[in-house]
Amino acid sequence: MSKPEPLTFDAGRLWSKRERAFLAEIKPYVGYALQTVSLLIVLGMLAMTYLYGKLLVMAPPGFPFREIITLVLLPILALSPIRTYLREPDLVFWIPLESELVRGYMTKAVNRAWAWQTIGVLIVWLAVWPAYAFSEGDKPGFLHALLVLIAIKRILLQARWLEAALLASKPARIVWSLSRWLAAGSLTYALLTLRPWVGTLIVAAALLLYVGLIRLSTVRTLQWLRLVDTERKHRRAILQLLNQFVDVSDMQGRPRSVHAPRKLMERLGGFRFQTAHTYRFLYAYVWLRSEIFGIALRLSILGFLIIAFTRGFLVPTLVFLVFAALLALQLKELTKAYRHSDWSFIYPLPPQLRASSAASVVRSIHAAAVALLAVPLLWALPAFYYAFVLLAAGWGLTLLLCRVRTSAEI
């Protein structure tokens, strides 16, 4: 009889399996969240690109590009989350395997975090490079600076792991966390402001000293309870973020009720105890409690800011019309709610009341949003009276896109 093969523990494969399971769990929620914010992300990127280009062209001599770039790079370098996917039952079975876990499981977690965060450093550096190229004085080349930034990221990520996994004292963790942020800011500033090789040598010496000091202050035993608690917080933070866009089943507790201001409900939705206002009140409440409210609010604010920072006739006009049309298209989704409701057959309500009430609420919201978008047109356009012409055009769009089609709606 052949001897049974010894059981093997592949820690790296187990980490990959847990990562795939977590990604599969959040995949449906991420899809819904992207459907909600994808348009705003694209519009925000277009707006930032336009304003970024204007800044590069109009920046005066001596503009502090390097200081601003340091602040932009600081979060991506100092923030170093590491996903371990540890669970409380792991404490029972894995503590005897601590040495194997450090070599396989935890090393895989740190390396994967470094890979993704290096991509983040590359994206941010690509974004700020045009501004850095416009700055005055000696500067390292694109690839030179990128490699040094990646080295800084690697050392700070390793320091973050030592803080989370090996430091037993809370005051020590706080001190080293603050020092990590200070090191990220000061080393980046030195790299961007000093002569290329001088800055590089200073960064290298400082990183070696930093790693040596933190290794001297750490113990050699994993802080299992803290690692499990940190992973629980990471997971909950991601689910809470997704829960802002779609209901996540793992989030515990009852949803918070949303109370609308009484005056706003009376002006937008009418009085709830009047027959003519039955559906108006319902649709006003649905809008205030649905994702359409957040979309309309973000579109209005984003359009307002873009128009406020533009000048001329063509660009402000196009931005105004585009955002007015986007708001109308988003708000028309509100009219689809309760299309197949049986209330019209149960309660003595006029057959066309639902469609007309929904369109009335949509028109009121859209007209108010268009009026908000027209405010920055007063100083963005060459003549202020053009703003009133565009406001009239926007309200015409309100009537055109939000009209009632009684034959199709009821």
Tab-separated table of C-alpha atoms in Angstrom:
chain	number	residue	atom	x	y	z
A	1	MET	CA	0.000	0.000	0.000
A	2	SER	CA	1.407	3.339	-1.021
A	3	LYS	CA	1.838	5.998	1.583
A	4	PRO	CA	-0.680	8.873	1.496
A	5	GLU	CA	0.691	12.067	0.098
A	6	PRO	CA	1.319	14.719	2.736
A	7	LEU	CA	-1.093	17.601	2.852
A	8	THR	CA	0.308	20.785	1.391
A	9	PHE	CA	-0.709	24.327	2.160
A	10	ASP	CA	-0.404	26.721	-0.778
A	11	ALA	CA	-0.795	30.085	0.953
A	12	GLY	CA	-0.401	32.168	-2.201
A	13	ARG	CA	-3.097	30.208	-4.038
A	14	LEU	CA	-5.448	30.584	-1.073
A	15	TRP	CA	-5.010	34.375	-1.124
A	16	SER	CA	-5.772	34.456	-4.863
A	17	LYS	CA	-8.867	32.314	-4.300
A	18	ARG	CA	-10.174	34.676	-1.645
A	19	GLU	CA	-9.466	37.686	-3.825
A	20	ARG	CA	-11.465	36.153	-6.695
A	21	ALA	CA	-14.323	35.353	-4.333
A	22	PHE	CA	-14.460	38.940	-3.072
A	23	LEU	CA	-14.334	40.384	-6.597
A	24	ALA	CA	-17.138	38.038	-7.670
A	25	GLU	CA	-19.172	39.172	-4.660
A	26	ILE	CA	-18.942	42.892	-5.434
A	27	LYS	CA	-19.044	42.583	-9.243
A	28	PRO	CA	-22.846	43.056	-9.565
A	29	TYR	CA	-22.809	46.079	-7.252
A	30	VAL	CA	-19.892	47.671	-9.116
A	31	GLY	CA	-21.857	47.376	-12.364
A	32	TYR	CA	-24.837	49.227	-10.913
A	33	ALA	CA	-22.595	51.865	-9.348
A	34	LEU	CA	-20.801	52.503	-12.646
A	35	GLN	CA	-24.130	52.877	-14.425
A	36	THR	CA	-24.982	55.623	-11.958
A	37	VAL	CA	-21.755	57.627	-11.997
A	38	SER	CA	-20.139	56.814	-15.348
A	39	LEU	CA	-21.663	59.843	-17.045
A	40	LEU	CA	-20.590	62.145	-14.230
A	41	ILE	CA	-17.074	60.690	-14.287
A	42	VAL	CA	-16.757	61.336	-18.022
A	43	LEU	CA	-18.135	64.860	-17.707
A	44	GLY	CA	-15.900	65.565	-14.722
A	45	MET	CA	-12.834	64.349	-16.603
A	46	LEU	CA	-13.719	66.519	-19.597
A	47	ALA	CA	-14.203	69.526	-17.329
A	48	MET	CA	-10.943	68.936	-15.472
A	49	THR	CA	-9.083	68.470	-18.765
A	50	TYR	CA	-10.397	71.781	-20.044
A	51	LEU	CA	-9.574	73.653	-16.833
A	52	TYR	CA	-6.158	71.948	-16.649
A	53	GLY	CA	-5.326	73.129	-20.154
A	54	LYS	CA	-6.442	76.666	-19.319
A	55	LEU	CA	-4.226	76.638	-16.212
A	56	LEU	CA	-1.161	75.558	-18.184
A	57	VAL	CA	-1.707	78.298	-20.750
A	58	MET	CA	-2.619	81.119	-18.359
A	59	ALA	CA	-0.345	80.313	-15.379
A	60	PRO	CA	1.874	83.307	-14.491
A	61	PRO	CA	5.670	82.988	-14.132
A	62	GLY	CA	6.660	81.491	-10.798
A	63	PHE	CA	3.387	79.574	-10.397
A	64	PRO	CA	3.942	76.874	-7.707
A	65	PHE	CA	3.530	73.864	-9.976
A	66	ARG	CA	5.954	71.684	-8.013
A	67	GLU	CA	4.311	72.348	-4.659
A	68	ILE	CA	0.874	71.542	-6.068
A	69	ILE	CA	2.188	68.372	-7.730
A	70	THR	CA	3.671	67.284	-4.395
A	71	LEU	CA	0.251	67.645	-2.756
A	72	VAL	CA	-1.383	65.695	-5.586
A	73	LEU	CA	1.133	62.844	-5.306
A	74	LEU	CA	1.050	62.740	-1.498
A	75	PRO	CA	-2.130	60.631	-1.023
A	76	ILE	CA	-1.247	58.010	-3.634
A	77	LEU	CA	2.202	57.573	-2.061
A	78	ALA	CA	1.283	57.703	1.631
A	79	LEU	CA	-2.000	55.790	1.567
A	80	SER	CA	-1.058	52.118	1.318
A	81	PRO	CA	-3.997	49.783	1.999
A	82	ILE	CA	-3.196	46.071	1.978
A	83	ARG	CA	-5.993	43.511	1.573
A	84	THR	CA	-5.370	40.286	3.488
A	85	TYR	CA	-8.910	38.795	3.315
A	86	LEU	CA	-8.372	37.353	6.792
A	87	ARG	CA	-11.371	36.091	8.778
A	88	GLU	CA	-11.867	35.394	12.450
A	89	PRO	CA	-11.930	31.569	12.041
A	90	ASP	CA	-8.452	31.810	10.526
A	91	LEU	CA	-7.075	32.592	13.981
A	92	VAL	CA	-7.803	29.046	15.116
A	93	PHE	CA	-6.069	27.221	12.275
A	94	TRP	CA	-3.453	29.620	10.944
A	95	ILE	CA	-1.491	30.783	13.978
A	96	PRO	CA	0.559	27.533	14.002
A	97	LEU	CA	1.330	28.191	10.310
A	98	GLU	CA	2.543	31.734	10.872
A	99	SER	CA	5.941	31.289	9.231
A	100	GLU	CA	4.381	29.709	6.125
A	101	LEU	CA	1.797	32.486	5.944
A	102	VAL	CA	4.438	35.204	6.114
A	103	ARG	CA	6.342	33.638	3.221
A	104	GLY	CA	3.332	32.929	1.028
A	105	TYR	CA	0.017	34.473	1.965
A	106	MET	CA	1.122	37.819	3.381
A	107	THR	CA	3.866	38.286	0.786
A	108	LYS	CA	1.264	37.773	-1.946
A	109	ALA	CA	-0.970	40.390	-0.312
A	110	VAL	CA	1.825	42.980	-0.135
A	111	ASN	CA	2.997	42.323	-3.697
A	112	ARG	CA	-0.521	42.583	-5.126
A	113	ALA	CA	-1.097	45.852	-3.259
A	114	TRP	CA	2.180	47.207	-4.645
A	115	ALA	CA	1.246	46.198	-8.202
A	116	TRP	CA	-2.115	47.990	-8.138
A	117	GLN	CA	-0.795	51.037	-6.315
A	118	THR	CA	2.125	51.307	-8.738
A	119	ILE	CA	-0.433	51.582	-11.532
A	120	GLY	CA	-2.065	54.370	-9.533
A	121	VAL	CA	1.272	56.182	-9.198
A	122	LEU	CA	1.804	55.865	-12.959
A	123	ILE	CA	-1.646	57.295	-13.745
A	124	VAL	CA	-1.222	60.251	-11.384
A	125	TRP	CA	2.301	60.952	-12.665
A	126	LEU	CA	1.034	60.910	-16.260
A	127	ALA	CA	-1.652	63.395	-15.239
A	128	VAL	CA	0.696	65.852	-13.507
A	129	TRP	CA	3.612	65.551	-15.926
A	130	PRO	CA	2.428	68.377	-18.258
A	131	ALA	CA	2.308	70.758	-15.288
A	132	TYR	CA	5.728	69.575	-14.102
A	133	ALA	CA	7.151	70.114	-17.585
A	134	PHE	CA	5.883	73.724	-17.447
A	135	SER	CA	7.658	74.373	-14.130
A	136	GLU	CA	10.911	76.294	-14.021
A	137	GLY	CA	14.384	75.026	-13.065
A	138	ASP	CA	16.222	71.715	-13.390
A	139	LYS	CA	14.025	68.657	-13.323
A	140	PRO	CA	14.483	64.893	-13.727
A	141	GLY	CA	13.154	63.175	-16.820
A	142	PHE	CA	9.773	61.465	-16.900
A	143	LEU	CA	11.121	57.926	-16.504
A	144	HIS	CA	13.760	58.924	-13.937
A	145	ALA	CA	11.196	60.567	-11.653
A	146	LEU	CA	8.681	57.741	-12.177
A	147	LEU	CA	11.177	55.065	-11.110
A	148	VAL	CA	12.097	57.021	-7.979
A	149	LEU	CA	8.412	57.512	-7.130
A	150	ILE	CA	7.789	53.778	-7.555
A	151	ALA	CA	10.725	53.066	-5.219
A	152	ILE	CA	9.276	55.482	-2.651
A	153	LYS	CA	5.919	53.735	-2.976
A	154	ARG	CA	7.468	50.314	-2.452
A	155	ILE	CA	9.346	51.308	0.688
A	156	LEU	CA	6.367	53.153	2.173
A	157	LEU	CA	4.089	50.197	1.412
A	158	GLN	CA	6.494	47.858	3.182
A	159	ALA	CA	6.613	50.287	6.097
A	160	ARG	CA	2.805	50.307	6.179
A	161	TRP	CA	2.814	46.517	6.369
A	162	LEU	CA	5.295	46.527	9.229
A	163	GLU	CA	3.149	49.096	11.053
A	164	ALA	CA	-0.058	47.096	10.651
A	165	ALA	CA	1.277	43.599	11.198
A	166	LEU	CA	4.181	43.883	13.624
A	167	LEU	CA	3.932	47.051	15.715
A	168	ALA	CA	2.306	46.172	19.022
A	169	SER	CA	2.064	49.649	20.571
A	170	LYS	CA	-0.677	52.012	19.384
A	171	PRO	CA	1.380	55.187	20.075
A	172	ALA	CA	4.214	53.684	18.031
A	173	ARG	CA	1.838	52.995	15.135
A	174	ILE	CA	0.572	56.576	15.238
A	175	VAL	CA	4.109	57.980	15.253
A	176	TRP	CA	5.210	55.809	12.351
A	177	SER	CA	2.054	56.560	10.393
A	178	LEU	CA	2.676	60.292	10.725
A	179	SER	CA	6.315	59.763	9.768
A	180	ARG	CA	5.186	57.870	6.660
A	181	TRP	CA	3.091	60.823	5.515
A	182	LEU	CA	5.929	63.214	6.323
A	183	ALA	CA	8.404	61.045	4.418
A	184	ALA	CA	6.102	60.819	1.394
A	185	GLY	CA	5.676	64.587	1.207
A	186	SER	CA	9.254	65.623	1.957
A	187	LEU	CA	10.911	63.054	-0.321
A	188	THR	CA	8.592	63.862	-3.217
A	189	TYR	CA	9.253	67.563	-2.766
A	190	ALA	CA	13.013	66.957	-2.667
A	191	LEU	CA	12.853	64.883	-5.848
A	192	LEU	CA	10.833	67.513	-7.718
A	193	THR	CA	12.669	70.641	-6.563
A	194	LEU	CA	16.348	69.711	-6.210
A	195	ARG	CA	18.757	68.898	-8.987
A	196	PRO	CA	17.903	65.441	-10.371
A	197	TRP	CA	20.744	63.334	-8.982
A	198	VAL	CA	20.983	65.280	-5.732
A	199	GLY	CA	17.297	64.684	-5.070
A	200	THR	CA	17.632	61.018	-6.023
A	201	LEU	CA	20.549	60.422	-3.632
A	202	ILE	CA	18.725	62.171	-0.782
A	203	VAL	CA	15.631	60.045	-1.395
A	204	ALA	CA	17.685	56.822	-1.452
A	205	ALA	CA	19.519	57.637	1.784
A	206	ALA	CA	16.322	58.689	3.558
A	207	LEU	CA	14.462	55.528	2.510
A	208	LEU	CA	17.271	53.269	3.741
A	209	LEU	CA	17.322	55.081	7.083
A	210	TYR	CA	13.524	54.907	7.333
A	211	VAL	CA	13.361	51.154	6.721
A	212	GLY	CA	16.185	50.507	9.165
A	213	LEU	CA	14.521	52.483	11.940
A	214	ILE	CA	11.135	50.846	11.552
A	215	ARG	CA	12.638	47.348	11.512
A	216	LEU	CA	14.402	48.089	14.786
A	217	SER	CA	11.120	49.152	16.394
A	218	THR	CA	9.021	46.131	15.351
A	219	VAL	CA	8.463	42.807	17.056
A	220	ARG	CA	8.586	39.494	15.185
A	221	THR	CA	5.058	38.260	15.907
A	222	LEU	CA	2.066	38.979	13.687
A	223	GLN	CA	-0.681	41.023	15.330
A	224	TRP	CA	-3.484	38.714	14.204
A	225	LEU	CA	-6.412	40.463	15.854
A	226	ARG	CA	-5.434	43.814	14.367
A	227	LEU	CA	-5.009	42.312	10.900
A	228	VAL	CA	-8.469	40.747	11.061
A	229	ASP	CA	-9.978	44.012	12.309
A	230	THR	CA	-8.215	46.020	9.590
A	231	GLU	CA	-9.497	43.652	6.900
A	232	ARG	CA	-13.011	43.923	8.310
A	233	LYS	CA	-12.807	47.721	8.090
A	234	HIS	CA	-11.496	47.572	4.502
A	235	ARG	CA	-14.331	45.293	3.457
A	236	ARG	CA	-16.972	47.378	5.196
A	237	ALA	CA	-15.650	50.613	3.666
A	238	ILE	CA	-15.958	49.162	0.150
A	239	LEU	CA	-19.457	47.835	0.780
A	240	GLN	CA	-20.551	51.131	2.325
A	241	LEU	CA	-19.309	52.972	-0.751
A	242	LEU	CA	-21.245	50.644	-3.044
A	243	ASN	CA	-24.271	50.902	-0.764
A	244	GLN	CA	-24.515	54.599	-1.660
A	245	PHE	CA	-25.559	53.537	-5.175
A	246	VAL	CA	-27.325	50.191	-4.720
A	247	ASP	CA	-28.592	48.201	-1.727
A	248	VAL	CA	-25.862	45.783	-0.626
A	249	SER	CA	-27.209	42.676	1.071
A	250	ASP	CA	-24.324	42.364	3.552
A	251	MET	CA	-24.889	45.817	5.036
A	252	GLN	CA	-26.696	45.393	8.334
A	253	GLY	CA	-29.281	47.655	9.874
A	254	ARG	CA	-32.364	49.415	8.598
A	255	PRO	CA	-31.969	52.105	5.953
A	256	ARG	CA	-32.138	55.641	7.214
A	257	SER	CA	-35.365	57.429	6.423
A	258	VAL	CA	-35.137	60.487	4.217
A	259	HIS	CA	-37.272	63.416	5.360
A	260	ALA	CA	-38.045	66.080	2.787
A	261	PRO	CA	-38.549	69.698	3.906
A	262	ARG	CA	-42.256	70.455	4.196
A	263	LYS	CA	-42.077	73.697	2.206
A	264	LEU	CA	-40.239	71.964	-0.632
A	265	MET	CA	-42.812	69.177	-0.738
A	266	GLU	CA	-45.708	71.647	-0.799
A	267	ARG	CA	-44.232	73.649	-3.687
A	268	LEU	CA	-43.033	70.670	-5.684
A	269	GLY	CA	-45.532	67.964	-4.849
A	270	GLY	CA	-48.567	69.853	-3.596
A	271	PHE	CA	-50.649	68.808	-0.617
A	272	ARG	CA	-51.013	65.098	-0.023
A	273	PHE	CA	-54.739	65.210	0.873
A	274	GLN	CA	-55.945	66.816	-2.355
A	275	THR	CA	-57.006	64.595	-5.236
A	276	ALA	CA	-55.288	66.713	-7.900
A	277	HIS	CA	-52.008	66.463	-5.989
A	278	THR	CA	-52.067	62.714	-5.317
A	279	TYR	CA	-49.493	61.697	-7.899
A	280	ARG	CA	-47.586	64.967	-7.666
A	281	PHE	CA	-46.839	64.305	-4.026
A	282	LEU	CA	-45.898	60.704	-4.842
A	283	TYR	CA	-43.494	61.620	-7.660
A	284	ALA	CA	-41.892	64.421	-5.667
A	285	TYR	CA	-41.268	61.962	-2.852
A	286	VAL	CA	-39.939	59.306	-5.253
A	287	TRP	CA	-37.512	61.831	-6.756
A	288	LEU	CA	-36.189	62.947	-3.379
A	289	ARG	CA	-35.638	59.345	-2.240
A	290	SER	CA	-34.196	57.876	-5.453
A	291	GLU	CA	-30.814	58.010	-7.177
A	292	ILE	CA	-32.289	60.453	-9.720
A	293	PHE	CA	-32.088	63.150	-7.038
A	294	GLY	CA	-28.350	62.608	-6.611
A	295	ILE	CA	-27.761	62.495	-10.362
A	296	ALA	CA	-29.710	65.709	-10.950
A	297	LEU	CA	-27.947	67.449	-8.071
A	298	ARG	CA	-24.464	66.438	-9.252
A	299	LEU	CA	-25.194	67.367	-12.868
A	300	SER	CA	-26.473	70.785	-11.796
A	301	ILE	CA	-23.453	71.521	-9.597
A	302	LEU	CA	-20.966	70.222	-12.173
A	303	GLY	CA	-22.563	72.228	-14.983
A	304	PHE	CA	-22.638	75.343	-12.807
A	305	LEU	CA	-18.919	75.052	-12.013
A	306	ILE	CA	-17.874	74.360	-15.600
A	307	ILE	CA	-19.833	77.337	-16.933
A	308	ALA	CA	-18.517	79.546	-14.132
A	309	PHE	CA	-14.900	78.925	-15.194
A	310	THR	CA	-15.406	79.346	-18.941
A	311	ARG	CA	-15.485	82.507	-21.023
A	312	GLY	CA	-16.666	83.401	-24.501
A	313	PHE	CA	-19.869	82.568	-26.317
A	314	LEU	CA	-19.532	79.101	-27.853
A	315	VAL	CA	-18.187	77.035	-24.934
A	316	PRO	CA	-20.566	78.306	-22.196
A	317	THR	CA	-23.516	77.959	-24.569
A	318	LEU	CA	-22.630	74.380	-25.513
A	319	VAL	CA	-22.030	73.395	-21.889
A	320	PHE	CA	-25.349	74.934	-20.844
A	321	LEU	CA	-27.329	73.164	-23.580
A	322	VAL	CA	-25.584	69.817	-23.009
A	323	PHE	CA	-26.269	69.830	-19.269
A	324	ALA	CA	-29.845	71.026	-19.764
A	325	ALA	CA	-30.443	68.133	-22.173
A	326	LEU	CA	-28.752	65.613	-19.842
A	327	LEU	CA	-30.881	66.770	-16.934
A	328	ALA	CA	-34.036	66.432	-19.016
A	329	LEU	CA	-33.123	62.913	-20.140
A	330	GLN	CA	-32.319	61.814	-16.592
A	331	LEU	CA	-35.473	63.333	-15.131
A	332	LYS	CA	-37.697	61.700	-17.753
A	333	GLU	CA	-36.829	58.380	-16.085
A	334	LEU	CA	-38.936	59.583	-13.176
A	335	THR	CA	-42.098	59.441	-15.315
A	336	LYS	CA	-41.614	55.674	-15.793
A	337	ALA	CA	-42.188	54.969	-12.110
A	338	TYR	CA	-45.613	53.478	-11.308
A	339	ARG	CA	-46.529	53.264	-14.999
A	340	HIS	CA	-48.320	49.984	-14.416
A	341	SER	CA	-49.819	50.850	-11.043
A	342	ASP	CA	-53.314	49.555	-10.307
A	343	TRP	CA	-54.177	52.578	-8.190
A	344	SER	CA	-55.994	54.246	-11.082
A	345	PHE	CA	-58.420	51.322	-11.116
A	346	ILE	CA	-58.771	51.020	-7.339
A	347	TYR	CA	-59.135	54.681	-6.385
A	348	PRO	CA	-61.465	57.160	-8.124
A	349	LEU	CA	-58.669	59.079	-9.853
A	350	PRO	CA	-58.772	60.574	-13.378
A	351	PRO	CA	-57.086	58.259	-15.929
A	352	GLN	CA	-54.597	60.893	-17.132
A	353	LEU	CA	-53.718	62.233	-13.690
A	354	ARG	CA	-50.596	60.086	-13.246
A	355	ALA	CA	-48.964	61.124	-16.525
A	356	SER	CA	-49.771	64.810	-16.115
A	357	SER	CA	-48.612	64.857	-12.475
A	358	ALA	CA	-45.319	63.129	-13.303
A	359	ALA	CA	-44.644	65.566	-16.148
A	360	SER	CA	-45.507	68.508	-13.885
A	361	VAL	CA	-42.970	67.424	-11.261
A	362	VAL	CA	-40.300	66.801	-13.913
A	363	ARG	CA	-40.902	70.209	-15.500
A	364	SER	CA	-40.646	71.969	-12.145
A	365	ILE	CA	-37.362	70.253	-11.270
A	366	HIS	CA	-35.867	70.800	-14.710
A	367	ALA	CA	-36.898	74.461	-14.816
A	368	ALA	CA	-35.223	75.080	-11.451
A	369	ALA	CA	-32.040	73.268	-12.563
A	370	VAL	CA	-31.924	75.244	-15.826
A	371	ALA	CA	-32.302	78.488	-13.870
A	372	LEU	CA	-29.342	77.448	-11.701
A	373	LEU	CA	-27.234	76.694	-14.776
A	374	ALA	CA	-28.112	80.101	-16.226
A	375	VAL	CA	-26.688	82.024	-13.258
A	376	PRO	CA	-22.974	81.715	-14.244
A	377	LEU	CA	-23.911	82.653	-17.816
A	378	LEU	CA	-24.330	86.229	-16.548
A	379	TRP	CA	-20.538	86.628	-16.348
A	380	ALA	CA	-19.383	83.814	-18.666
A	381	LEU	CA	-20.999	85.222	-21.829
A	382	PRO	CA	-19.813	88.391	-23.593
A	383	ALA	CA	-23.079	90.190	-22.731
A	384	PHE	CA	-25.260	89.385	-19.720
A	385	TYR	CA	-28.525	89.541	-21.673
A	386	TYR	CA	-27.438	86.461	-23.645
A	387	ALA	CA	-28.013	84.545	-20.424
A	388	PHE	CA	-31.737	85.339	-20.502
A	389	VAL	CA	-31.957	84.165	-24.117
A	390	LEU	CA	-30.338	80.848	-23.200
A	391	LEU	CA	-32.545	80.586	-20.124
A	392	ALA	CA	-35.600	80.886	-22.353
A	393	ALA	CA	-34.111	78.242	-24.657
A	394	GLY	CA	-33.541	75.959	-21.679
A	395	TRP	CA	-37.106	76.357	-20.498
A	396	GLY	CA	-38.235	75.643	-24.052
A	397	LEU	CA	-36.241	72.421	-23.822
A	398	THR	CA	-38.087	71.708	-20.582
A	399	LEU	CA	-41.430	71.912	-22.361
A	400	LEU	CA	-40.153	69.970	-25.374
A	401	LEU	CA	-38.543	66.991	-23.633
A	402	CYS	CA	-40.848	66.799	-20.617
A	403	ARG	CA	-44.186	67.143	-22.380
A	404	VAL	CA	-47.045	64.820	-21.523
A	405	ARG	CA	-47.941	62.099	-23.972
A	406	THR	CA	-51.195	60.986	-22.509
A	407	SER	CA	-51.907	58.292	-25.057
A	408	ALA	CA	-48.568	56.572	-24.326
A	409	GLU	CA	-48.289	57.154	-20.594
A	410	ILE	CA	-51.563	55.859	-19.219
